[in-house]
């Protein structure tokens, strides 16, 4: 297992995702002799996980069962331990495409936070790219570095514990893309520019508030960035349901009776009027949906 | 990682390169060909002297269609005298504020004035310009710039640019797949270097190209195609290096059933199934050039009454030679095609693909149910459809069939913002719809069980409740 390479069988030391339901998943560090408690009972790693195929069904002690999935950045995003607010897959997908990330890209990111976006970046830029990520909170920086090691992607990433607004990214002239998710991105714009290749590249900033966007766009324009563009992406999930709509009872229809022809052709059109209904498959929107995550601002650094 | 000696060579525009032209928000994909007239946004020009310039250079279109790199500080734009009104209480629309007539403007254009200069003329001859608010002046200039500026920027193609281009220019060709939806697909399918991905794409090859870009030449992509051959116009526009094409395989969707049944023979005498098809294609190929030359029946009649004329004889011989060469070529091609099919079949046969991406004009249900069989367990798949209803059907089928978890039917909303000092707001027009996605993850099937017996196997009532609420 690695977050950048699929494998078929679960091994000691892997991180596997235990799938309980679509809104309940947990990451498990697979260790010989270890146990994991779920609401369906206990999973014994040595017998239930190690040597099993990813995607197989594991029966827990209480008789219920779960699926064990190969980790992906997307599954990690919905199961990771939060140390901060995180970016979710919808925004991550947009960022990845708009920053033009691909194998070999060199990317700068700040702050690292809980590493939700970092894993997605690493997946995309492997095997030849590199991520320079900056996190000013020491404990978070250490924790995320540990996770990168556990997930076997540490060869693709450098974590720096410093303040990006003051000290920059710790590299200059190497990045194809820069991503900022910090409270005052406008203070880091000049560092972003310095970190980027002289041939140019793409930059992106994520901010929840429009005032932050305003200041960031100004700073980007001041630093000579082009194609400045702000957008927002919202995800709509459609719940699939079978619904039945009752048909109203209009009472006996005398006009139908006076037409013998119609009566003969369709004999019992009015039978069981009380419980007549039509069932259909449709989707319903969830009662509440996230209405705003943040504004995404993108820009191009021209060649300097 | 770091810059090296020939750092700029890969950033230079070369002859034969696939590029994207850009003005404002309009894009057009192109190949750089010598002395080829290009029409873009109602203007024609030649790309010849763009060669050897760096990508992302903005050019000015000069008379005669030549391009000249625009000087960086040409975009002054500000109107010298900073004079502006505060409101529009005294501005009356009498239709006479612009003193230049249409003919005047045409003459200016014919004189070969630059866009910038025409705009300046328009401003100077506008009676109301000075009374307009600063913001209205800005807007006026922006509008005129859009109309009169004759510049074009040449970009290196990327998934971002091509997806935006297709969506803007020819949404019908890509089943109205919006670029943010394509972005979701690439991420939800966990597309990355080193995996083995199945792609079924009738979106001009845009999705296929996007997948290939994300894989960077590592791993393999099997393009499943309907009809006579795969469509790859979109892929070409990406201008991938040659080695990217080594990872690309193709397999006709009409061979899926035989392959699954184990009756597809691609080894020795595969011909039966395959050659018939390729023969047909070959015939078509053959007919075309012949028709151009003379038409085949005529040719045959010539053969019968030959012998009188030595010249004719020779001609005939040459023709035969050509024919032979062609036949030989065809044989080689056929053999190549067979080999390719065998290679793709071998990749599929192991049924251990790492991802599946479907974006087509076909009903997604049979496509998904057919192709899902080639995936390993615990691998993501994503299906695009312009419409929601067929994906509801897919979802229902998958739940009946089993073998998948984490099913989600989604779509995304995309909203652009104008961000300007004191003028920040959502852009007035937004895209109405970018299509729908059904995504999920494969899991191991328990064992083939008769339909409907699913319920009996469910152990605890607790779990039953769980699946019921699963969305």
XYZ file of C-alpha atoms in Angstrom:
775
model
C 0.000 0.000 0.000
C 0.978 3.529 -0.645
C -1.102 6.610 -1.333
C 0.555 6.872 -4.733
C 0.538 3.212 -5.743
C -2.143 0.550 -5.616
C -1.496 -2.905 -4.250
C -3.809 -5.890 -4.046
C -3.252 -7.314 -0.582
C -3.233 -5.814 2.896
C 0.141 -5.959 4.603
C 1.486 -5.293 8.055
C 2.106 -1.552 8.408
C -0.466 -0.508 5.823
C -3.129 2.093 6.389
C -6.487 0.656 5.380
C -9.848 2.385 5.287
C -12.622 0.517 7.060
C -15.883 1.290 5.308
C -18.882 1.177 7.624
C -21.253 3.245 5.495
C -20.966 6.089 3.035
C -20.807 8.603 5.845
C -18.785 6.533 8.238
C -15.258 5.393 7.452
C -12.220 4.986 9.637
C -8.554 4.711 8.817
C -6.783 1.775 10.480
C -3.070 1.286 10.954
C -2.633 -2.408 10.243
C -0.423 -4.087 12.838
C 0.217 -7.725 13.602
C -1.677 -8.567 16.789
C -3.643 -5.341 16.972
C -7.425 -5.012 17.225
C -9.865 -2.372 16.089
C -13.281 -1.795 17.611
C -16.195 -0.966 15.335
C -19.870 -0.780 16.040
C -20.202 -4.252 14.491
C -17.622 -5.764 16.762
C -13.889 -6.207 16.806
C -11.544 -6.642 13.839
C -8.431 -8.731 14.522
C -5.689 -7.472 12.243
C -3.595 -10.644 11.983
C -6.497 -12.811 10.860
C -9.063 -10.372 9.478
C -6.807 -7.945 7.601
C -3.246 -9.045 6.905
C -3.074 -11.084 3.721
C -6.645 -10.224 2.728
C -7.441 -8.543 -0.528
C -8.309 -4.841 -0.511
C -12.009 -4.507 -1.128
C -12.953 -7.709 0.653
C -15.634 -8.095 3.244
C -14.522 -8.596 6.820
C -16.889 -10.188 9.293
C -16.639 -8.627 12.728
C -17.109 -10.385 16.038
C -20.787 -9.420 16.409
C -21.639 -10.924 13.046
C -21.867 -7.669 11.141
C -19.414 -6.942 8.387
C -17.465 -4.100 6.893
C -15.435 -3.548 3.740
C -11.736 -2.818 3.879
C -10.662 -0.367 1.200
C -7.346 0.651 -0.283
C -6.508 4.170 0.877
C -6.891 7.022 -1.598
C -6.561 10.748 -0.931
C -10.351 11.036 -1.303
C -11.098 8.344 1.294
C -8.431 9.858 3.537
C -10.104 13.267 3.273
C -13.366 11.913 4.667
C -11.741 9.854 7.415
C -8.643 11.745 8.548
C -8.218 13.078 12.075
C -8.976 16.802 11.907
C -6.453 19.142 13.450
C -7.804 22.087 11.466
C -10.596 22.874 9.049
C -9.842 20.911 5.918
C -10.400 21.238 2.198
C -12.819 18.719 0.739
C -12.665 16.805 -2.507
C -14.817 19.196 -4.551
C -12.486 22.140 -3.962
C -9.401 19.920 -4.173
C -10.425 18.634 -7.599
C -10.879 22.156 -8.900
C -7.594 23.337 -7.425
C -5.725 20.393 -8.918
C -6.978 21.077 -12.430
C -6.751 24.863 -12.296
C -3.174 24.698 -10.969
C -2.415 22.321 -13.854
C -0.865 19.739 -11.536
C 0.471 16.536 -13.081
C 3.275 14.041 -12.579
C 6.500 15.991 -12.188
C 4.973 19.251 -10.946
C 6.795 21.058 -8.157
C 4.266 22.563 -5.767
C 4.422 24.882 -2.752
C 1.612 24.801 -0.200
C 0.807 26.637 3.000
C -0.567 25.889 5.517
C -0.335 22.165 5.610
C -3.107 21.945 8.190
C -4.407 18.380 8.449
C -2.870 17.351 5.135
C -6.112 16.784 3.231
C -5.017 18.703 0.137
C -1.382 17.625 0.566
C -2.243 13.972 -0.016
C -4.163 14.825 -3.178
C -1.269 16.924 -4.479
C 1.227 14.130 -3.748
C -0.953 11.592 -5.542
C -1.054 13.798 -8.625
C 2.607 14.863 -8.847
C 4.137 11.431 -8.105
C 6.488 9.865 -9.011
C 8.751 12.701 -10.143
C 7.253 15.846 -8.603
C 7.820 17.384 -5.205
C 5.716 19.190 -2.611
C 7.180 21.884 -0.370
C 4.668 22.472 2.362
C 4.899 25.086 5.115
C 3.062 24.905 8.442
C 3.772 27.425 11.200
C 2.221 25.313 13.951
C 5.006 23.048 15.170
C 2.880 20.211 16.490
C 0.809 20.072 13.314
C 3.926 20.120 11.158
C 5.395 17.195 13.085
C 2.160 15.241 13.026
C 1.665 15.606 9.303
C 5.280 14.656 8.565
C 4.689 11.485 10.563
C 1.584 10.733 8.513
C 3.449 11.224 5.229
C 5.927 8.614 6.422
C 3.201 6.173 7.425
C 1.560 6.653 4.045
C 4.862 6.086 2.233
C 4.897 9.400 0.436
C 7.603 11.118 2.513
C 10.088 10.908 -0.382
C 7.863 13.313 -2.328
C 7.399 16.004 0.290
C 9.345 18.433 2.474
C 7.537 19.855 5.503
C 8.893 23.148 6.835
C 7.865 24.578 10.166
C 7.989 28.334 9.577
C 5.770 31.338 8.955
C 5.129 31.600 5.236
C 4.166 35.286 5.459
C 7.519 36.145 7.038
C 9.907 33.469 5.836
C 8.355 32.281 2.572
C 8.399 28.700 1.343
C 12.082 27.951 1.906
C 12.691 27.504 -1.830
C 13.075 29.936 -4.716
C 12.577 29.618 -8.443
C 11.453 25.976 -8.408
C 7.672 25.834 -8.197
C 5.214 25.271 -11.047
C 2.320 26.013 -8.716
C 1.635 27.568 -5.332
C -1.382 27.093 -3.122
C -2.278 29.324 -0.163
C -4.794 28.464 2.528
C -3.896 30.927 5.246
C -5.761 33.791 6.968
C -3.809 36.558 5.227
C -2.769 35.246 1.817
C -1.988 38.744 0.511
C 1.012 38.801 2.821
C 2.393 35.683 1.168
C 1.885 36.664 -2.463
C 5.407 38.009 -2.916
C 6.833 34.836 -1.393
C 4.691 32.819 -3.752
C 6.134 34.733 -6.668
C 9.675 34.167 -5.421
C 9.101 30.441 -5.015
C 7.942 30.045 -8.595
C 9.964 29.231 -11.676
C 11.049 32.208 -13.703
C 9.208 30.704 -16.654
C 5.993 31.226 -14.746
C 3.288 29.056 -13.263
C -0.061 29.036 -11.522
C -1.101 30.216 -8.107
C -4.247 29.663 -6.091
C -5.613 30.973 -2.823
C -8.530 29.710 -0.764
C -10.367 32.189 1.467
C -13.756 32.016 3.142
C -14.352 35.773 3.203
C -14.746 38.163 0.303
C -12.605 40.832 2.003
C -9.710 38.396 2.012
C -10.286 37.763 -1.687
C -10.335 41.481 -2.383
C -6.974 42.049 -0.727
C -5.451 38.962 -2.319
C -6.519 40.000 -5.805
C -5.027 43.450 -5.246
C -1.752 41.953 -4.067
C -1.681 39.569 -7.040
C -2.243 42.400 -9.504
C 0.452 44.494 -7.777
C 2.928 41.644 -8.127
C 2.197 41.384 -11.853
C 0.110 38.198 -11.816
C -2.230 37.766 -14.780
C -5.495 35.967 -15.550
C -6.736 36.654 -12.016
C -9.969 34.760 -11.597
C -12.143 34.069 -8.564
C -14.707 31.317 -8.438
C -16.718 29.157 -6.133
C -17.663 25.515 -6.489
C -20.564 23.936 -4.648
C -21.290 20.237 -4.510
C -24.824 18.966 -4.711
C -25.424 15.399 -3.592
C -28.614 13.788 -4.818
C -30.211 11.161 -2.597
C -31.900 8.521 -4.704
C -35.341 7.555 -3.499
C -38.385 5.666 -4.619
C -41.344 7.876 -3.901
C -45.006 7.204 -4.406
C -47.483 9.893 -5.200
C -51.103 9.163 -4.336
C -53.756 9.769 -6.952
C -56.764 11.764 -5.822
C -60.229 10.257 -5.873
C -62.571 12.374 -7.963
C -65.530 10.159 -7.180
C -67.518 8.145 -9.686
C -67.306 9.518 -13.182
C -70.714 9.503 -14.839
C -69.341 10.650 -18.169
C -67.180 7.532 -18.318
C -70.239 5.376 -17.790
C -72.220 7.034 -20.541
C -69.531 6.079 -22.978
C -69.906 2.366 -23.487
C -66.987 2.238 -25.964
C -64.465 3.455 -23.486
C -65.784 1.134 -20.848
C -65.290 -1.905 -23.010
C -61.761 -1.056 -23.990
C -60.445 -0.368 -20.512
C -62.584 -2.290 -18.120
C -61.580 -1.313 -14.575
C -60.064 2.162 -14.709
C -61.733 3.220 -11.511
C -61.066 0.105 -9.458
C -59.458 0.720 -6.087
C -59.534 4.493 -6.264
C -58.707 4.819 -2.586
C -55.165 3.533 -2.724
C -54.209 4.395 -6.267
C -50.734 5.835 -6.488
C -47.804 6.159 -8.814
C -44.322 5.152 -7.704
C -41.242 6.585 -9.311
C -37.500 6.750 -8.819
C -36.260 10.236 -8.235
C -33.714 12.209 -6.274
C -34.221 14.430 -3.327
C -31.828 17.091 -2.134
C -30.488 16.654 1.371
C -32.300 18.875 3.854
C -29.197 20.972 4.381
C -26.121 21.290 2.226
C -22.870 23.183 2.668
C -23.634 26.506 1.022
C -20.155 27.929 1.143
C -16.668 26.603 1.699
C -14.468 29.342 0.326
C -13.645 31.446 -2.667
C -10.929 30.103 -4.904
C -8.740 32.681 -6.567
C -6.445 31.619 -9.394
C -3.796 33.549 -11.267
C -0.934 33.031 -13.651
C 2.561 34.224 -12.932
C 4.031 35.463 -16.185
C 7.602 34.835 -17.147
C 9.992 37.226 -15.445
C 13.909 20.126 -10.595
C 16.138 23.171 -10.805
C 16.629 25.148 -13.959
C 19.349 23.893 -16.242
C 21.166 25.059 -19.332
C 18.616 24.541 -22.081
C 15.918 25.697 -19.692
C 14.033 27.692 -22.271
C 13.981 25.203 -25.127
C 10.939 23.385 -23.751
C 9.115 26.695 -23.334
C 9.645 27.751 -26.933
C 7.041 27.545 -29.656
C 8.187 25.133 -32.355
C 6.897 24.344 -35.794
C 4.399 21.491 -35.643
C 3.533 22.212 -32.003
C -0.055 22.026 -30.872
C -0.897 25.348 -29.277
C -3.919 27.260 -28.021
C -4.718 30.784 -29.172
C -6.297 33.060 -26.620
C -7.954 36.427 -26.597
C -9.988 37.419 -23.556
C -11.888 34.287 -22.589
C -11.888 32.836 -26.087
C -9.611 29.913 -26.862
C -8.844 28.002 -30.037
C -6.620 24.946 -30.447
C -4.246 24.934 -33.411
C -1.202 23.314 -34.861
C 1.679 25.548 -35.911
C 2.067 24.971 -39.636
C 4.171 27.064 -42.010
C 2.304 29.578 -44.145
C -1.066 28.439 -42.908
C -3.746 31.085 -42.706
C -5.480 31.053 -39.350
C -8.810 32.691 -38.647
C -9.457 33.547 -35.014
C -12.079 35.935 -33.733
C -12.832 37.442 -37.146
C -9.184 38.132 -37.863
C -6.797 36.245 -40.060
C -3.074 35.846 -39.611
C -0.097 33.519 -40.000
C 1.596 31.820 -37.079
C 4.985 31.587 -38.804
C 6.796 34.243 -36.841
C 5.467 33.016 -33.522
C 7.955 30.164 -33.863
C 10.913 30.405 -31.482
C 9.104 32.819 -29.210
C 8.240 31.687 -25.717
C 4.869 30.271 -24.793
C 2.397 32.737 -23.242
C 3.711 35.551 -25.415
C 1.062 38.022 -26.541
C 1.306 39.074 -30.169
C -0.157 41.973 -32.026
C -1.696 41.180 -35.390
C -0.183 43.480 -37.997
C -1.552 44.168 -41.435
C -0.841 41.277 -43.780
C -1.460 38.819 -40.975
C 1.991 38.838 -39.428
C 2.457 38.631 -35.693
C 4.637 40.884 -33.622
C 5.299 40.330 -29.936
C 3.524 42.975 -27.934
C 5.676 45.210 -25.816
C 5.058 44.541 -22.162
C 4.083 48.077 -21.094
C 1.721 48.612 -23.971
C -1.267 48.194 -21.749
C -1.171 51.667 -20.207
C -4.894 51.959 -20.791
C -5.412 54.867 -18.409
C -6.791 57.979 -20.015
C -4.238 60.722 -19.403
C -6.573 63.300 -17.903
C -8.005 61.805 -14.729
C -11.321 63.539 -14.979
C -14.530 61.888 -14.022
C -18.065 62.641 -12.938
C -19.702 61.394 -9.773
C -23.069 60.279 -11.106
C -25.107 60.166 -14.278
C -27.817 62.738 -13.476
C -26.726 64.932 -16.379
C -25.940 62.235 -18.899
C -28.654 62.038 -21.521
C -28.811 59.308 -24.111
C -29.340 61.358 -27.260
C -27.363 58.950 -29.431
C -25.057 61.788 -30.405
C -22.321 61.554 -27.796
C -19.917 59.745 -30.147
C -18.788 62.208 -32.827
C -17.059 59.578 -34.948
C -19.341 57.856 -37.409
C -19.132 54.229 -38.337
C -17.412 55.201 -41.585
C -14.834 57.241 -39.683
C -14.015 54.202 -37.574
C -13.743 52.015 -40.659
C -11.271 54.468 -42.189
C -9.232 54.458 -39.000
C -9.102 50.704 -39.197
C -8.081 50.775 -42.836
C -5.313 53.178 -42.034
C -3.892 50.342 -39.950
C -4.289 52.098 -36.641
C -3.626 49.938 -33.621
C -6.529 48.969 -31.413
C -5.179 51.089 -28.620
C -5.137 54.148 -30.863
C -8.675 53.607 -32.110
C -9.881 53.387 -28.538
C -8.092 56.631 -27.714
C -9.847 58.280 -30.684
C -13.198 56.994 -29.496
C -12.593 58.381 -26.012
C -11.515 61.760 -27.327
C -14.566 61.999 -29.523
C -16.997 60.958 -26.832
C -18.795 63.987 -25.409
C -19.957 62.160 -22.315
C -16.784 60.251 -21.432
C -15.528 62.935 -19.028
C -18.839 63.066 -17.218
C -18.953 59.344 -16.684
C -17.953 57.995 -13.287
C -14.513 56.480 -12.970
C -16.091 53.026 -12.939
C -18.166 53.706 -16.023
C -15.043 54.966 -17.814
C -13.254 51.745 -16.913
C -16.136 49.714 -18.214
C -16.258 51.746 -21.437
C -12.583 51.199 -22.126
C -12.819 47.502 -21.323
C -15.710 47.096 -23.730
C -13.939 48.928 -26.536
C -10.748 46.995 -25.894
C -12.606 43.764 -26.353
C -13.830 44.991 -29.709
C -10.821 46.715 -31.197
C -7.769 45.171 -29.650
C -6.086 42.909 -32.164
C -3.870 40.772 -30.000
C -3.523 37.043 -29.595
C -1.745 35.064 -26.890
C -0.230 31.692 -27.715
C -0.457 29.180 -24.890
C 0.849 25.724 -24.238
C -2.147 23.390 -24.115
C -3.234 21.898 -20.809
C -6.268 20.090 -19.505
C -7.469 23.314 -17.881
C -7.274 25.333 -21.076
C -8.665 22.673 -23.405
C -11.548 21.821 -21.091
C -12.454 25.505 -20.888
C -12.067 25.864 -24.640
C -14.313 22.920 -25.485
C -16.922 24.036 -22.999
C -16.917 27.538 -24.442
C -16.754 26.678 -28.135
C -18.282 23.270 -28.723
C -20.143 22.025 -25.647
C -22.223 19.715 -27.832
C -19.123 17.785 -28.855
C -18.277 16.984 -25.245
C -21.828 16.247 -24.045
C -21.845 19.564 -22.147
C -19.202 18.321 -19.762
C -18.173 21.453 -17.854
C -14.537 21.829 -16.845
C -15.195 21.682 -13.117
C -17.094 18.429 -13.659
C -14.120 17.023 -15.559
C -11.919 18.078 -12.634
C -14.180 16.125 -10.252
C -13.969 13.053 -12.477
C -10.172 12.975 -12.517
C -10.042 13.283 -8.742
C -12.908 10.922 -7.896
C -11.342 8.255 -10.140
C -7.991 8.744 -8.363
C -6.220 9.118 -11.698
C -2.462 9.048 -11.136
C 0.810 7.822 -12.562
C 1.359 4.092 -12.681
C -2.197 2.840 -12.703
C -4.164 0.987 -15.335
C -7.220 2.983 -16.300
C -10.168 2.224 -18.565
C -11.665 5.174 -20.387
C -14.832 5.251 -22.462
C -15.015 8.695 -23.970
C -17.195 10.094 -26.704
C -16.257 13.633 -25.724
C -13.877 14.112 -28.659
C -11.083 12.535 -26.614
C -10.946 15.397 -24.120
C -11.504 13.102 -21.144
C -8.955 10.626 -22.467
C -6.412 13.418 -22.892
C -7.117 14.701 -19.398
C -6.550 11.205 -17.973
C -3.304 10.849 -19.933
C -2.031 14.206 -18.707
C -2.623 13.156 -15.096
C -0.767 9.887 -15.675
C 2.249 11.606 -17.163
C 3.177 8.659 -19.386
C 3.353 6.169 -16.483
C 1.016 3.194 -16.440
C -1.532 2.321 -19.080
C -4.764 3.689 -20.430
C -7.151 1.480 -22.344
C -9.536 3.431 -24.476
C -12.745 1.522 -25.089
C -14.304 2.788 -28.281
C -17.562 2.337 -30.143
C -17.831 1.990 -33.917
C -14.962 1.768 -36.372
C -12.204 3.511 -34.445
C -11.325 5.667 -31.485
C -11.865 9.423 -31.623
C -8.807 11.306 -30.521
C -9.047 14.863 -31.831
C -9.027 16.172 -28.275
C -6.025 14.052 -27.332
C -4.019 15.450 -30.206
C -4.641 19.000 -29.045
C -2.735 18.208 -25.844
C 0.419 17.774 -27.921
C 1.741 14.948 -25.748
C 5.325 13.770 -26.269
C 5.610 10.599 -28.343
C 6.257 8.285 -25.401
C 2.829 9.105 -23.928
C 1.299 7.204 -26.804
C 3.086 4.025 -25.735
C 0.821 3.880 -22.698
C -2.330 4.265 -24.760
C -4.186 1.130 -25.828
C -7.501 0.763 -27.554
C -10.184 -1.870 -27.517
C -13.435 -1.919 -29.485
C -16.436 -2.078 -27.212
C -18.068 -4.600 -29.578
C -15.454 -7.167 -28.483
C -16.259 -6.843 -24.793
C -18.806 -9.652 -24.671
C -16.594 -12.150 -26.543
C -13.685 -11.165 -24.287
C -15.739 -11.683 -21.136
C -17.015 -14.999 -22.458
C -13.477 -16.044 -23.339
C -14.351 -16.506 -26.984
C -12.301 -13.640 -28.328
C -9.346 -15.132 -30.125
C -6.641 -12.581 -30.754
C -3.705 -14.931 -31.031
C -3.394 -17.069 -34.148
C -6.356 -16.881 -36.437
C -8.176 -14.095 -34.740
C -9.081 -12.813 -38.209
C -12.634 -14.130 -38.202
C -13.862 -11.489 -35.888
C -11.267 -8.872 -36.379
C -10.155 -9.092 -39.970
C -13.630 -8.806 -41.252
C -13.849 -5.482 -39.600
C -10.439 -4.273 -40.512
C -10.933 -5.571 -44.029
C -13.924 -3.396 -44.304
C -11.922 -0.469 -43.059
C -9.122 -1.382 -45.428
C -11.508 -1.549 -48.349
C -12.765 1.859 -47.539
C -9.238 3.120 -47.390
C -8.480 1.505 -50.690
C -11.501 2.818 -52.438
C -10.796 6.382 -51.697
C -7.405 6.843 -53.317
C -8.473 4.777 -56.312
C -11.502 6.841 -56.844
C -9.267 9.815 -56.847
C -7.046 8.308 -59.497
C -9.466 6.904 -61.941
C -12.180 4.770 -60.429
C -11.667 1.060 -60.106
C -13.976 -0.369 -62.774
C -12.265 1.620 -65.426
C -8.964 0.351 -64.222
C -10.086 -3.211 -64.563
C -11.362 -2.732 -68.078
C -8.012 -1.262 -68.969
C -6.331 -4.414 -67.807
C -8.407 -6.580 -70.146
C -7.663 -4.787 -73.370
C -4.053 -4.097 -72.541
C -1.129 -5.341 -74.610
C -1.527 -2.993 -77.569
C 0.328 -0.128 -76.103
C 3.718 -0.484 -74.442
C 3.156 2.684 -72.494
C -0.076 1.362 -71.225
C 1.643 -1.852 -70.318
C 4.144 -0.065 -68.258
C 1.497 1.990 -66.634
C -0.322 -1.144 -65.782
C 2.765 -2.688 -64.273
C 3.397 0.339 -62.194
C -0.121 0.311 -61.065
C 0.159 -3.311 -60.078
C 3.314 -2.616 -58.220
C 1.666 0.156 -56.385
C -1.227 -2.101 -55.661
C 1.068 -4.767 -54.320
C 2.884 -2.312 -52.160
C -0.397 -1.095 -50.882
C -1.578 -4.603 -50.164
C 1.672 -5.284 -48.362
C 1.271 -2.133 -46.374
C -2.234 -3.111 -45.527
C -1.086 -6.504 -44.359
C 1.462 -4.922 -42.082
C -1.124 -2.526 -40.792
C -3.548 -5.354 -40.188
C -0.937 -7.314 -38.335
C -0.134 -4.273 -36.242
C -3.769 -3.760 -35.506
C -4.136 -7.389 -34.479
C -1.148 -7.124 -32.197
C -2.546 -3.995 -30.617
C -5.885 -5.654 -30.076
C -4.174 -8.658 -28.529
C -2.178 -6.405 -26.219
C -5.283 -4.494 -25.119
C -7.193 -7.749 -24.662
C -4.384 -9.118 -22.509
C -4.476 -6.015 -20.332
C -8.216 -6.338 -19.903
C -8.332 -10.083 -19.460
C -6.560 -9.998 -16.120
C -9.502 -7.961 -14.882
C -7.350 -5.906 -12.577
C -7.772 -2.366 -13.834
C -7.322 0.413 -11.288
C -9.936 2.854 -12.459
C -12.828 3.420 -14.829
C -13.925 6.697 -16.359
C -17.025 6.882 -18.552
C -18.196 10.009 -20.344
C -20.303 9.267 -23.354
C -23.404 9.999 -25.316
C -24.471 6.358 -24.839
C -26.771 5.142 -22.123
C -24.334 4.821 -19.236
C -26.011 1.805 -17.648
C -24.908 -1.024 -19.968
C -21.502 0.606 -20.396
C -20.913 0.756 -16.664
C -22.227 -2.744 -15.947
C -20.084 -4.153 -18.752
C -16.832 -2.381 -17.996
C -16.997 -2.621 -14.213
C -16.139 -6.316 -14.580
C -12.601 -5.384 -15.582
C -11.805 -3.596 -12.308
C -9.975 -4.938 -9.293
C -11.834 -4.702 -6.013
C -11.366 -1.482 -4.038
C -10.939 0.724 -7.081
C -12.844 3.898 -7.912
C -15.051 4.483 -10.928
C -16.898 7.526 -12.189
C -19.624 7.879 -14.797
C -20.606 11.142 -16.406
C -23.966 11.823 -17.961
C -25.498 15.001 -19.201
C -28.771 13.822 -17.692
C -29.600 12.666 -14.190
C -32.183 9.971 -14.927
C -29.893 7.381 -16.540
C -27.563 7.687 -13.559
C -30.480 6.981 -11.220
C -30.978 3.793 -13.205
C -27.271 2.955 -12.923
C -27.416 3.470 -9.186
C -30.419 1.165 -8.837
C -28.778 -1.528 -10.969
C -25.562 -1.342 -8.990
C -27.385 -1.674 -5.687
C -29.228 -4.748 -6.986
C -26.108 -6.270 -8.426
C -23.766 -5.610 -5.498
C -20.009 -5.296 -5.765
C -19.820 -1.560 -5.145
C -19.879 0.783 -2.170
C -19.693 4.513 -1.570
C -22.124 5.311 -4.391
C -22.841 8.984 -4.884
C -24.825 10.904 -7.453
C -23.591 14.485 -7.563
C -23.289 17.608 -9.611
C -21.393 20.828 -9.060
C -22.308 24.461 -9.238
C -19.771 26.865 -10.604
C -19.927 30.571 -9.855
C -17.444 33.147 -11.096
C -16.826 36.462 -9.348
C -15.832 39.867 -10.564
C -13.359 41.142 -7.995
C -12.592 44.850 -8.381
C -12.236 47.653 -5.842
C -15.783 48.541 -4.736
C -17.253 46.474 -7.558
C -17.100 42.909 -6.313
C -20.040 40.677 -7.103
C -20.889 37.350 -8.737
C -20.587 37.421 -12.504
C -23.992 38.035 -14.024
C -24.225 34.900 -16.127
C -23.426 31.440 -14.856
C -23.482 28.066 -16.487
C -26.845 26.371 -16.115
C -25.573 22.845 -15.829
C -22.394 20.898 -16.196
C -23.783 17.387 -16.111
C -24.010 14.730 -13.402
C -21.618 12.186 -11.953
C -22.137 8.796 -10.422
C -19.075 7.658 -8.521
C -18.237 4.738 -6.290
C -15.742 2.089 -5.282
C -15.694 -1.552 -6.306
C -15.587 -4.285 -3.676
C -15.246 -8.037 -3.857
C -18.477 -9.836 -4.704
C -19.453 -12.377 -2.064
C -20.168 -15.109 -4.550
C -22.611 -15.140 -7.383
C -26.038 -15.320 -5.832
C -29.492 -15.381 -7.332
C -31.085 -11.991 -7.544
C -33.341 -11.187 -4.649
C -31.646 -13.476 -2.152
C -29.655 -10.512 -0.938
C -32.029 -9.848 1.876
C -31.693 -13.315 3.342
C -27.960 -12.889 3.720
C -28.137 -9.729 5.690
C -27.245 -10.736 9.215
C -28.103 -8.119 11.774
C -31.147 -5.888 11.630
C -28.853 -3.047 12.616
C -26.947 -3.354 9.383
C -30.104 -3.570 7.385
C -31.099 -0.190 8.643
C -27.695 1.056 7.700
C -27.916 0.067 4.048
C -31.355 1.524 3.824
C -30.171 4.936 4.810
C -27.155 4.794 2.607
C -27.423 7.375 -0.066
